[in-house]
Each structure stands twice: as structure tokens, then as C-alpha cells.
Amino acid sequence: MNSTPHLSEREIDSVLIGAPAAGITAHLSQCGHCRQRVAEARVPITRFKAVTLSWSERQSATLPLRSSTAGSMTWKRRAALAATATAALLIGLAIPLTKSELQFAPESAGHRAGSSTAEVAAVSAPALSATMKRNSATAQAATTDVADNEQDEQIARDNQMLQNINQALDNPVESPADAYSLQPVDGHQQAAPLTELN
Amino acid sequence: MQLALNATLTNVEAPERTGSELDDIDALVRTYRPRLLRFVTFAIGDADLAESITQDCFLKAYNGRASFRGDCAVNTWLTSIAMNLIRDQQRLQKFRFWRQARATAIDVNEAANFLPSKECSAESRILIKEQTRQVQAALEHLSVNQRSIFLMRFAEDMELAEIAAAIHMPLNTVKTHLHRALKSVRAQVGGSR
Ligand SMILES: [Zn+2]
């Protein structure tokens, strides 16, 4: 035992964080009680780390790189997409039937349903390896720009489809992200381009 | 920015990496995907979206592999890219896209059964599951930044300076976030004892 008071909870935290003041390190070297407190405080975090890695390894083992996003869509999202396609199909049927009963109606409907299908397909991410091969065929700087542009276009398409889905379903469901109170990052925390990471 | 070499990686051997090693995308994904997926999943709390971001991250890393100078661990580099992608998602509000899809449950309970057998008693497994759930619950009440920083430090074993460099944040701010996160986590775990 030593004569200095035991570590506060915040000081214990600073040890776990890896930034203890010099006095704290000195105290720990002499106080078995506080070393024990630090060890006990570390246990749940170490367990969380082990369990979540185990979880992630199993996810990676059972869900390798997706050949298509559609393959791992949740059923609700699939249902939403199906509803969008159905809505598009109905609109496609309704418009030509309202205008006239010309023989082009089936083709028109098919075309519109096809557009919806194409939109769904556009949302699906391409197979990673296929994308890699395509991208690696071009100059790297150029591909980065192209990839960014494609990403922007993809996002625009995704957001457009979101609106379609929302209109089709008109069934607000709480966003999973809402639970995390996601906020735009502060200006000074803006992410830098990749080249600044190193 | 110069990053200290991360010598604390626990699950991935980190021999000297060269650019050519990054050319093997299959090996890169095989080696680093579990940890990257974990980081993204528990940072954003959405397993579906995490899959997508993780995939984007490997694409971006592969395309930008020439910019990797080997002055930090590959895992640190990948985590930095992932963090940028997470922030991009926040900025672009792409999370809205998932409004109609419930978050895939991140149920880590089953995973506890596959831990190495040194803590294999049923009792300790129950405790492990409970504590993991408590840490997970505590993290859910943090901001994305705080969660991410907590994960970088305590799951990815990144040094404080590496975290500060990865998220372009002053070192003291990183420490402040870590203190808040840790206080929350310890209160959650301690409060249920
Ligand atoms: Zn003491």
C-alpha cells in the first residue's frame, strides 16, 4: 500500500485510454488495489472486442462479398422494391388505358415495369471482383474520379428510388439511423481525400 | 501526415507491407474484412449498410493503393478510409435510403458461443454475452464520432495519435471523446452489476 489516495474513476479511464499522467503510473506501480480495478474495468471491453470480432468473422465467413446487393436485401426492402415495381406497373397500365385502348398498352406496361426493374438493378452493387477488374484496367487517378462520379450518380438514383418507395408505400417507418442521432459532422472535422490520410 | 507504426495489432500479423501486397485484393479482403466490417457495423449500427460501406472501402483502398506509403498498419489505413466513407454517408444523407428497411439486427449473442474455449463454462458465456450486450447498448447512446473513436481505440487498438490523424481531430479532442465514451460504457456495465 502507499500513502497517496486511490485513483479516481476518471484516472482509471485515462489508464484504459492509454494516456495516464505520470503520477497515475507511479501510483499503479505501487498499488495492487488500483491495478485490480483497472484490470476489472478492462474485462467487459476485452470481451466485447472478442465477441464482436467473432461475430464479424462469422458474418464474413457466411456472407462473403456479395455478388449482388439484392441477395442480401432485407425482406422489407425487397417488399418495398416490389411495391415500387407494382406501382410502376399499375401506372404503366393505367396511363395507356386512360388515354386510349390502343394495342400498345401491354408493351407500354412492360416497358415501365422494365424501367423499374432496371432501376432496381442499378441499385444493386456490382460484384466487387468484377468492379475491381474493370477499374484496374484504367489509370488509377482516372478511375478514382470515375468511381466518385459513379458513386454520386448511384446516390442520386438511390435517393430518387427512396422517394418512389416512400410515395408508393406512404408508410413511414423509423429509420434505423435515427436511433443513432446522426448529425452532419462539423466543418473542421471534414474528411480529407485519401491522399491526406497518410 | 506521419502515423506511428501500429505494433499493437492483435489479430492480424502485420509484417512489413508493400504496395504489391495490396495488389492482391483477395488476400486483402480475406485478411482485413472481419475487423473492418466490425468497425463499420458497430460504428453506424446498421449491419446491411456496413456491408455496403465495407465493400466500398476495399474498392477505394484498392483503387488508391498507390497512395499507401506503409507508414501505418494496413488496418489503420483501411479504418481511416472507412471513417471517411461513413462521414460521406452522413453528409450525403444516404442513410435516408434505408428508411424503409429496418436495421439488420446486430445480434452478437450467438457469436459468444464461438469464442475460444478457455472461457467455456456456461456461466462465463452468459456473463460474456451480458457484458457484450451492455457495451453495445452503451455505444448506441453515443454519437457516431464517439462510437467510432471508441472502436478505433478499444477494438482496433489504434494509438491515440493514429486516431487523431485518421479522423483529422486534435489529440485532446480524441481523448475527450474517449473519456465520454468510456464513462458511458463503464456506467452501463457497472450499473447492472
Ligand atoms: Zn490505489
Short mmCIF file of C-alpha atoms and ligand atoms in Angstrom, two decimals:
data_model
loop_
_atom_site.label_atom_id
_atom_site.label_comp_id
_atom_site.label_asym_id
_atom_site.label_seq_id
_atom_site.Cartn_x
_atom_site.Cartn_y
_atom_site.Cartn_z
CA MET A 1 0.00 0.00 0.00
CA ASN A 2 1.07 3.59 -0.43
CA SER A 3 0.04 6.85 1.14
CA THR A 4 -1.46 8.57 -1.96
CA PRO A 5 -5.23 8.33 -2.43
CA HIS A 6 -6.55 5.67 -4.79
CA LEU A 7 -7.22 6.55 -8.39
CA SER A 8 -10.47 8.26 -9.31
CA GLU A 9 -12.74 6.68 -11.91
CA ARG A 10 -11.58 9.22 -14.47
CA GLU A 11 -7.98 8.33 -13.73
CA ILE A 12 -8.83 4.67 -14.21
CA ASP A 13 -10.35 5.65 -17.55
CA SER A 14 -7.22 7.51 -18.52
CA VAL A 15 -5.22 4.34 -17.92
CA LEU A 16 -7.58 2.36 -20.15
CA ILE A 17 -7.44 5.06 -22.80
CA GLY A 18 -3.67 4.90 -22.70
CA ALA A 19 -2.95 8.43 -21.61
CA PRO A 20 -2.33 8.36 -17.86
CA ALA A 21 -0.48 11.17 -16.14
CA ALA A 22 2.89 10.32 -14.69
CA GLY A 23 1.56 10.29 -11.14
CA ILE A 24 -1.06 7.72 -12.08
CA THR A 25 1.51 5.35 -13.50
CA ALA A 26 3.57 5.75 -10.37
CA HIS A 27 0.56 5.01 -8.18
CA LEU A 28 -0.33 1.93 -10.19
CA SER A 29 3.16 0.57 -9.83
CA GLN A 30 2.71 0.59 -6.07
CA CYS A 31 -1.00 -0.15 -5.61
CA GLY A 32 -2.34 -3.62 -6.28
CA HIS A 33 -5.86 -2.49 -5.46
CA CYS A 34 -5.92 0.05 -8.28
CA ARG A 35 -4.22 -2.34 -10.68
CA GLN A 36 -7.05 -4.73 -9.92
CA ARG A 37 -9.62 -2.00 -10.58
CA VAL A 38 -8.02 -1.26 -13.93
CA ALA A 39 -7.98 -4.93 -14.84
CA GLU A 40 -11.63 -5.35 -13.90
CA ALA A 41 -12.64 -2.26 -15.86
CA ARG A 42 -10.88 -3.66 -18.90
CA VAL A 43 -12.65 -7.02 -18.87
CA PRO A 44 -16.04 -6.09 -20.42
CA ILE A 45 -14.31 -4.13 -23.18
CA THR A 46 -11.99 -7.01 -23.96
CA ARG A 47 -14.96 -9.35 -24.08
CA PHE A 48 -16.89 -7.00 -26.33
CA LYS A 49 -13.89 -6.88 -28.62
CA ALA A 50 -13.60 -10.67 -28.77
CA VAL A 51 -17.30 -11.33 -29.25
CA THR A 52 -17.80 -8.71 -31.92
CA LEU A 53 -14.79 -9.97 -33.85
CA SER A 54 -16.18 -13.47 -33.59
CA TRP A 55 -19.48 -12.13 -34.89
CA SER A 56 -17.79 -10.31 -37.74
CA GLU A 57 -15.69 -13.32 -38.68
CA ARG A 58 -18.83 -15.40 -38.92
CA GLN A 59 -20.50 -12.70 -40.99
CA SER A 60 -17.52 -12.71 -43.29
CA ALA A 61 -17.48 -16.47 -43.48
CA THR A 62 -21.16 -16.90 -44.18
CA LEU A 63 -21.69 -13.69 -46.13
CA PRO A 64 -18.71 -13.35 -48.43
CA LEU A 65 -18.51 -10.45 -50.86
CA ARG A 66 -21.90 -10.06 -52.35
CA SER A 67 -22.37 -10.77 -55.98
CA SER A 68 -25.41 -8.57 -55.74
CA THR A 69 -26.87 -6.35 -53.09
CA ALA A 70 -30.24 -7.84 -53.88
CA GLY A 71 -29.02 -11.13 -52.49
CA SER A 72 -28.76 -9.71 -49.01
CA MET A 73 -31.58 -7.24 -49.00
CA THR A 74 -33.89 -7.38 -46.09
CA TRP A 75 -37.34 -8.68 -46.83
CA LYS A 76 -38.84 -5.29 -46.11
CA ARG A 77 -36.63 -3.64 -48.64
CA ARG A 78 -37.46 -6.33 -51.16
CA ALA A 79 -41.13 -5.77 -50.40
CA ALA A 80 -40.65 -2.05 -50.89
CA LEU A 81 -38.95 -2.61 -54.21
CA ALA A 82 -41.68 -5.00 -55.26
CA ALA A 83 -44.26 -2.41 -54.28
CA THR A 84 -42.47 0.21 -56.35
CA ALA A 85 -42.35 -2.10 -59.33
CA THR A 86 -46.01 -2.92 -58.87
CA ALA A 87 -46.90 0.75 -58.60
CA ALA A 88 -44.93 1.48 -61.74
CA LEU A 89 -46.66 -1.39 -63.48
CA LEU A 90 -50.09 -0.13 -62.46
CA ILE A 91 -49.27 3.40 -63.58
CA GLY A 92 -47.92 1.98 -66.78
CA LEU A 93 -51.16 0.10 -67.33
CA ALA A 94 -53.39 2.95 -66.26
CA ILE A 95 -51.91 5.68 -68.44
CA PRO A 96 -52.33 4.00 -71.81
CA LEU A 97 -55.73 2.59 -70.86
CA THR A 98 -56.92 6.03 -69.85
CA LYS A 99 -55.63 7.67 -72.99
CA SER A 100 -56.95 5.07 -75.32
CA GLU A 101 -57.22 1.36 -75.66
CA LEU A 102 -54.64 1.03 -78.33
CA GLN A 103 -52.74 -2.19 -78.74
CA PHE A 104 -49.54 -0.64 -77.36
CA ALA A 105 -50.75 -0.85 -73.80
CA PRO A 106 -49.06 -4.17 -72.91
CA GLU A 107 -45.73 -3.05 -74.36
CA SER A 108 -46.01 0.23 -72.55
CA ALA A 109 -46.73 -1.51 -69.30
CA GLY A 110 -43.91 -3.90 -69.89
CA HIS A 111 -41.58 -1.07 -70.65
CA ARG A 112 -42.44 0.75 -67.48
CA ALA A 113 -42.11 -2.34 -65.39
CA GLY A 114 -38.84 -2.92 -67.12
CA SER A 115 -37.66 0.55 -66.20
CA SER A 116 -38.42 -0.17 -62.60
CA THR A 117 -36.53 -3.41 -62.82
CA ALA A 118 -33.61 -1.57 -64.34
CA GLU A 119 -33.74 0.91 -61.51
CA VAL A 120 -33.65 -1.93 -59.02
CA ALA A 121 -30.73 -3.42 -60.85
CA ALA A 122 -28.93 -0.09 -60.80
CA VAL A 123 -29.23 -0.01 -57.04
CA SER A 124 -27.59 -3.37 -56.74
CA ALA A 125 -23.88 -3.07 -56.26
CA PRO A 126 -21.81 -4.84 -58.88
CA ALA A 127 -19.71 -7.77 -57.78
CA LEU A 128 -16.62 -6.46 -56.09
CA SER A 129 -14.20 -8.50 -58.09
CA ALA A 130 -15.81 -7.53 -61.38
CA THR A 131 -15.63 -3.88 -60.41
CA MET A 132 -12.02 -4.30 -59.37
CA LYS A 133 -11.10 -5.80 -62.70
CA ARG A 134 -12.93 -3.10 -64.60
CA ASN A 135 -11.38 -0.34 -62.56
CA SER A 136 -7.88 -1.74 -62.62
CA ALA A 137 -7.94 -1.67 -66.39
CA THR A 138 -7.93 2.12 -66.36
CA ALA A 139 -5.50 4.64 -64.96
CA GLN A 140 -5.83 4.87 -61.21
CA ALA A 141 -6.37 8.60 -60.89
CA ALA A 142 -8.97 8.47 -63.60
CA THR A 143 -10.76 5.53 -62.06
CA THR A 144 -10.96 7.28 -58.72
CA ASP A 145 -12.73 10.20 -60.37
CA VAL A 146 -14.94 7.88 -62.35
CA ALA A 147 -15.74 5.89 -59.25
CA ASP A 148 -16.65 9.06 -57.39
CA ASN A 149 -18.87 10.19 -60.25
CA GLU A 150 -20.47 6.80 -60.40
CA GLN A 151 -20.99 6.95 -56.69
CA ASP A 152 -22.65 10.34 -56.95
CA GLU A 153 -24.91 9.10 -59.71
CA GLN A 154 -25.63 5.97 -57.74
CA ILE A 155 -26.56 8.04 -54.71
CA ALA A 156 -28.83 10.23 -56.82
CA ARG A 157 -30.53 7.12 -58.19
CA ASP A 158 -30.83 5.64 -54.72
CA ASN A 159 -32.36 8.79 -53.32
CA GLN A 160 -34.76 9.01 -56.26
CA MET A 161 -35.83 5.47 -55.66
CA LEU A 162 -36.23 6.21 -51.98
CA GLN A 163 -38.72 8.89 -52.89
CA ASN A 164 -40.52 6.45 -55.17
CA ILE A 165 -40.63 3.88 -52.42
CA ASN A 166 -41.87 6.39 -49.89
CA GLN A 167 -44.60 7.56 -52.24
CA ALA A 168 -45.57 4.02 -53.13
CA LEU A 169 -45.82 2.84 -49.58
CA ASP A 170 -46.60 6.03 -47.68
CA ASN A 171 -45.82 4.01 -44.63
CA PRO A 172 -43.26 5.82 -42.54
CA VAL A 173 -41.02 3.54 -40.59
CA GLU A 174 -38.49 4.83 -38.13
CA SER A 175 -35.07 4.95 -39.67
CA PRO A 176 -32.52 2.71 -38.03
CA ALA A 177 -30.14 5.60 -38.34
CA ASP A 178 -32.46 7.80 -36.31
CA ALA A 179 -31.65 5.76 -33.27
CA TYR A 180 -28.09 6.97 -33.59
CA SER A 181 -28.90 10.66 -33.82
CA LEU A 182 -26.70 11.02 -36.85
CA GLN A 183 -25.62 14.59 -37.33
CA PRO A 184 -23.60 16.20 -40.08
CA VAL A 185 -20.02 16.43 -38.99
CA ASP A 186 -18.62 19.78 -38.01
CA GLY A 187 -16.84 21.80 -40.61
CA HIS A 188 -13.46 21.31 -39.03
CA GLN A 189 -13.96 17.57 -38.98
CA GLN A 190 -14.47 17.17 -42.67
CA ALA A 191 -12.90 14.08 -44.05
CA ALA A 192 -9.94 14.67 -46.27
CA PRO A 193 -9.21 13.00 -49.56
CA LEU A 194 -7.46 9.69 -49.36
CA THR A 195 -4.11 11.19 -50.13
CA GLU A 196 -4.19 13.13 -46.89
CA LEU A 197 -4.73 10.09 -44.79
CA ASN A 198 -1.14 9.05 -44.61
CA MET B 1 0.71 13.13 -42.00
CA GLN B 2 3.06 10.70 -40.39
CA LEU B 3 1.45 7.91 -38.44
CA ALA B 4 3.25 5.85 -35.89
CA LEU B 5 3.60 2.23 -36.78
CA ASN B 6 0.88 0.28 -35.10
CA ALA B 7 2.58 -2.51 -33.27
CA THR B 8 -0.43 -3.46 -31.23
CA LEU B 9 -2.48 -5.36 -33.77
CA THR B 10 -3.62 -8.44 -32.00
CA ASN B 11 -5.47 -10.49 -34.55
CA VAL B 12 -3.61 -9.74 -37.70
CA GLU B 13 0.04 -10.27 -38.14
CA ALA B 14 1.40 -7.07 -39.59
CA PRO B 15 4.64 -7.83 -41.35
CA GLU B 16 6.09 -5.12 -43.48
CA ARG B 17 3.55 -4.35 -46.13
CA THR B 18 4.41 -3.31 -49.59
CA GLY B 19 2.31 -1.84 -52.32
CA SER B 20 2.45 -5.10 -54.19
CA GLU B 21 0.77 -6.90 -51.30
CA LEU B 22 -2.14 -4.53 -51.69
CA ASP B 23 -2.40 -5.69 -55.29
CA ASP B 24 -3.77 -9.00 -54.06
CA ILE B 25 -7.28 -7.86 -53.42
CA ASP B 26 -8.46 -11.32 -52.41
CA ALA B 27 -5.84 -11.59 -49.69
CA LEU B 28 -6.52 -8.05 -48.58
CA VAL B 29 -10.22 -8.73 -48.18
CA ARG B 30 -9.66 -12.11 -46.59
CA THR B 31 -7.25 -10.71 -44.03
CA TYR B 32 -8.89 -7.46 -43.07
CA ARG B 33 -12.58 -7.81 -43.81
CA PRO B 34 -13.69 -9.16 -40.41
CA ARG B 35 -12.12 -6.30 -38.48
CA LEU B 36 -13.21 -3.66 -40.96
CA LEU B 37 -16.74 -5.00 -41.03
CA ARG B 38 -16.83 -4.99 -37.25
CA PHE B 39 -15.63 -1.40 -37.09
CA VAL B 40 -18.16 -0.14 -39.61
CA THR B 41 -21.04 -2.21 -38.27
CA PHE B 42 -20.68 -1.07 -34.70
CA ALA B 43 -19.84 2.48 -35.69
CA ILE B 44 -23.05 3.01 -37.68
CA GLY B 45 -25.26 0.38 -36.06
CA ASP B 46 -26.62 -0.96 -39.33
CA ALA B 47 -25.31 -4.32 -40.49
CA ASP B 48 -26.72 -4.03 -44.00
CA LEU B 49 -25.24 -0.64 -44.64
CA ALA B 50 -21.99 -1.72 -43.01
CA GLU B 51 -21.64 -4.47 -45.60
CA SER B 52 -22.02 -1.92 -48.34
CA ILE B 53 -19.58 0.56 -46.80
CA THR B 54 -17.04 -2.19 -46.14
CA GLN B 55 -17.25 -3.23 -49.76
CA ASP B 56 -16.82 0.39 -50.89
CA CYS B 57 -13.88 0.71 -48.55
CA PHE B 58 -12.00 -2.18 -50.15
CA LEU B 59 -12.77 -0.77 -53.58
CA LYS B 60 -11.45 2.62 -52.58
CA ALA B 61 -8.39 1.13 -50.91
CA TYR B 62 -7.63 -0.99 -53.93
CA ASN B 63 -8.04 1.91 -56.32
CA GLY B 64 -5.93 4.16 -54.12
CA ARG B 65 -3.35 1.60 -53.11
CA ALA B 66 -0.59 3.65 -54.70
CA SER B 67 -1.15 6.28 -52.02
CA PHE B 68 -0.45 3.81 -49.22
CA ARG B 69 3.08 4.57 -48.12
CA GLY B 70 3.39 1.92 -45.46
CA ASP B 71 3.82 4.41 -42.64
CA CYS B 72 0.90 2.94 -40.75
CA ALA B 73 -0.63 -0.51 -40.46
CA VAL B 74 -2.87 -1.56 -43.32
CA ASN B 75 -5.72 -1.99 -40.87
CA THR B 76 -5.27 1.59 -39.67
CA TRP B 77 -5.27 2.81 -43.24
CA LEU B 78 -8.42 0.86 -44.07
CA THR B 79 -10.12 2.11 -40.92
CA SER B 80 -9.32 5.68 -41.95
CA ILE B 81 -10.87 5.12 -45.35
CA ALA B 82 -13.91 3.53 -43.74
CA MET B 83 -14.28 6.52 -41.44
CA ASN B 84 -14.25 8.85 -44.43
CA LEU B 85 -16.90 6.75 -46.13
CA ILE B 86 -19.06 6.81 -43.02
CA ARG B 87 -18.80 10.59 -42.94
CA ASP B 88 -19.56 10.77 -46.65
CA GLN B 89 -22.70 8.77 -45.98
CA GLN B 90 -23.67 11.13 -43.20
CA ARG B 91 -23.06 14.18 -45.37
CA LEU B 92 -24.97 12.80 -48.32
CA GLN B 93 -27.71 11.54 -46.06
CA LYS B 94 -27.70 8.28 -47.86
CA PHE B 95 -28.92 6.77 -44.62
CA ARG B 96 -32.32 8.05 -45.72
CA PHE B 97 -32.29 5.43 -48.38
CA TRP B 98 -32.65 2.81 -45.71
CA ARG B 99 -35.68 4.35 -44.11
CA GLN B 100 -37.89 1.53 -45.31
CA ALA B 101 -35.53 -1.15 -44.18
CA ARG B 102 -35.12 -1.94 -40.55
CA ALA B 103 -31.57 -2.28 -39.40
CA THR B 104 -30.39 -5.81 -39.61
CA ALA B 105 -30.22 -6.95 -36.04
CA ILE B 106 -26.67 -6.98 -34.81
CA ASP B 107 -27.13 -9.95 -32.59
CA VAL B 108 -23.77 -10.86 -31.17
CA ASN B 109 -25.18 -13.36 -28.70
CA GLU B 110 -24.59 -16.35 -30.87
CA ALA B 111 -21.05 -15.25 -31.61
CA ALA B 112 -20.15 -15.63 -27.95
CA ASN B 113 -20.61 -19.36 -28.39
CA PHE B 114 -17.75 -19.48 -30.83
CA LEU B 115 -15.15 -17.82 -28.70
CA PRO B 116 -12.02 -19.81 -27.88
CA SER B 117 -12.80 -22.41 -25.28
CA LYS B 118 -10.71 -21.06 -22.42
CA GLU B 119 -13.79 -19.36 -21.04
CA CYS B 120 -16.18 -22.07 -21.95
CA SER B 121 -18.32 -22.55 -18.89
CA ALA B 122 -21.97 -21.80 -19.45
CA GLU B 123 -21.86 -19.29 -16.64
CA SER B 124 -18.98 -17.32 -18.08
CA ARG B 125 -20.58 -17.38 -21.52
CA ILE B 126 -23.74 -15.87 -20.07
CA LEU B 127 -21.66 -13.18 -18.41
CA ILE B 128 -19.71 -12.53 -21.60
CA LYS B 129 -22.94 -12.18 -23.56
CA GLU B 130 -24.43 -9.88 -20.98
CA GLN B 131 -21.39 -7.64 -20.80
CA THR B 132 -21.12 -7.51 -24.58
CA ARG B 133 -24.75 -6.52 -24.81
CA GLN B 134 -24.20 -3.83 -22.19
CA VAL B 135 -21.22 -2.35 -24.00
CA GLN B 136 -23.19 -2.49 -27.24
CA ALA B 137 -26.12 -0.74 -25.56
CA ALA B 138 -23.87 1.95 -24.14
CA LEU B 139 -22.35 2.58 -27.55
CA GLU B 140 -25.79 3.08 -29.05
CA HIS B 141 -26.21 6.20 -26.96
CA LEU B 142 -23.03 7.79 -28.24
CA SER B 143 -22.53 9.92 -31.33
CA VAL B 144 -21.10 8.25 -34.41
CA ASN B 145 -17.83 10.05 -33.77
CA GLN B 146 -17.60 8.89 -30.19
CA ARG B 147 -18.51 5.34 -31.13
CA SER B 148 -16.00 5.29 -33.94
CA ILE B 149 -13.24 6.64 -31.75
CA PHE B 150 -14.07 4.14 -29.02
CA LEU B 151 -13.91 1.31 -31.55
CA MET B 152 -10.65 2.56 -33.03
CA ARG B 153 -9.05 2.60 -29.60
CA PHE B 154 -10.54 -0.44 -27.93
CA ALA B 155 -11.40 -2.74 -30.82
CA GLU B 156 -8.78 -1.78 -33.38
CA ASP B 157 -6.07 -0.98 -30.82
CA MET B 158 -5.13 2.18 -32.66
CA GLU B 159 -2.82 4.59 -30.88
CA LEU B 160 -4.29 7.96 -29.88
CA ALA B 161 -2.10 9.75 -32.41
CA GLU B 162 -3.24 7.38 -35.14
CA ILE B 163 -6.87 8.04 -34.30
CA ALA B 164 -6.31 11.78 -34.30
CA ALA B 165 -4.65 11.53 -37.70
CA ALA B 166 -7.29 9.21 -39.11
CA ILE B 167 -10.19 11.48 -38.26
CA HIS B 168 -8.38 14.81 -38.51
CA MET B 169 -9.13 15.75 -34.94
CA PRO B 170 -6.89 17.25 -32.26
CA LEU B 171 -5.43 14.71 -29.87
CA ASN B 172 -7.11 16.31 -26.87
CA THR B 173 -10.50 16.14 -28.59
CA VAL B 174 -9.94 12.45 -29.22
CA LYS B 175 -9.16 11.98 -25.53
CA THR B 176 -12.27 13.91 -24.54
CA HIS B 177 -14.44 11.72 -26.77
CA LEU B 178 -12.80 8.61 -25.35
CA HIS B 179 -13.40 9.73 -21.78
CA ARG B 180 -17.08 10.33 -22.51
CA ALA B 181 -17.46 7.04 -24.32
CA LEU B 182 -15.68 5.09 -21.64
CA LYS B 183 -17.65 6.74 -18.86
CA SER B 184 -20.86 5.77 -20.61
CA VAL B 185 -19.73 2.21 -21.22
CA ARG B 186 -18.49 1.68 -17.69
CA ALA B 187 -21.63 3.18 -16.21
CA GLN B 188 -23.75 0.82 -18.29
CA VAL B 189 -21.73 -2.23 -17.33
CA GLY B 190 -21.29 -1.19 -13.71
CA GLY B 191 -24.89 -0.10 -13.32
CA SER B 192 -26.23 -3.55 -13.99
CA ARG B 193 -24.00 -5.40 -11.56
ZN ZN C 1 -4.66 2.72 -5.40
#
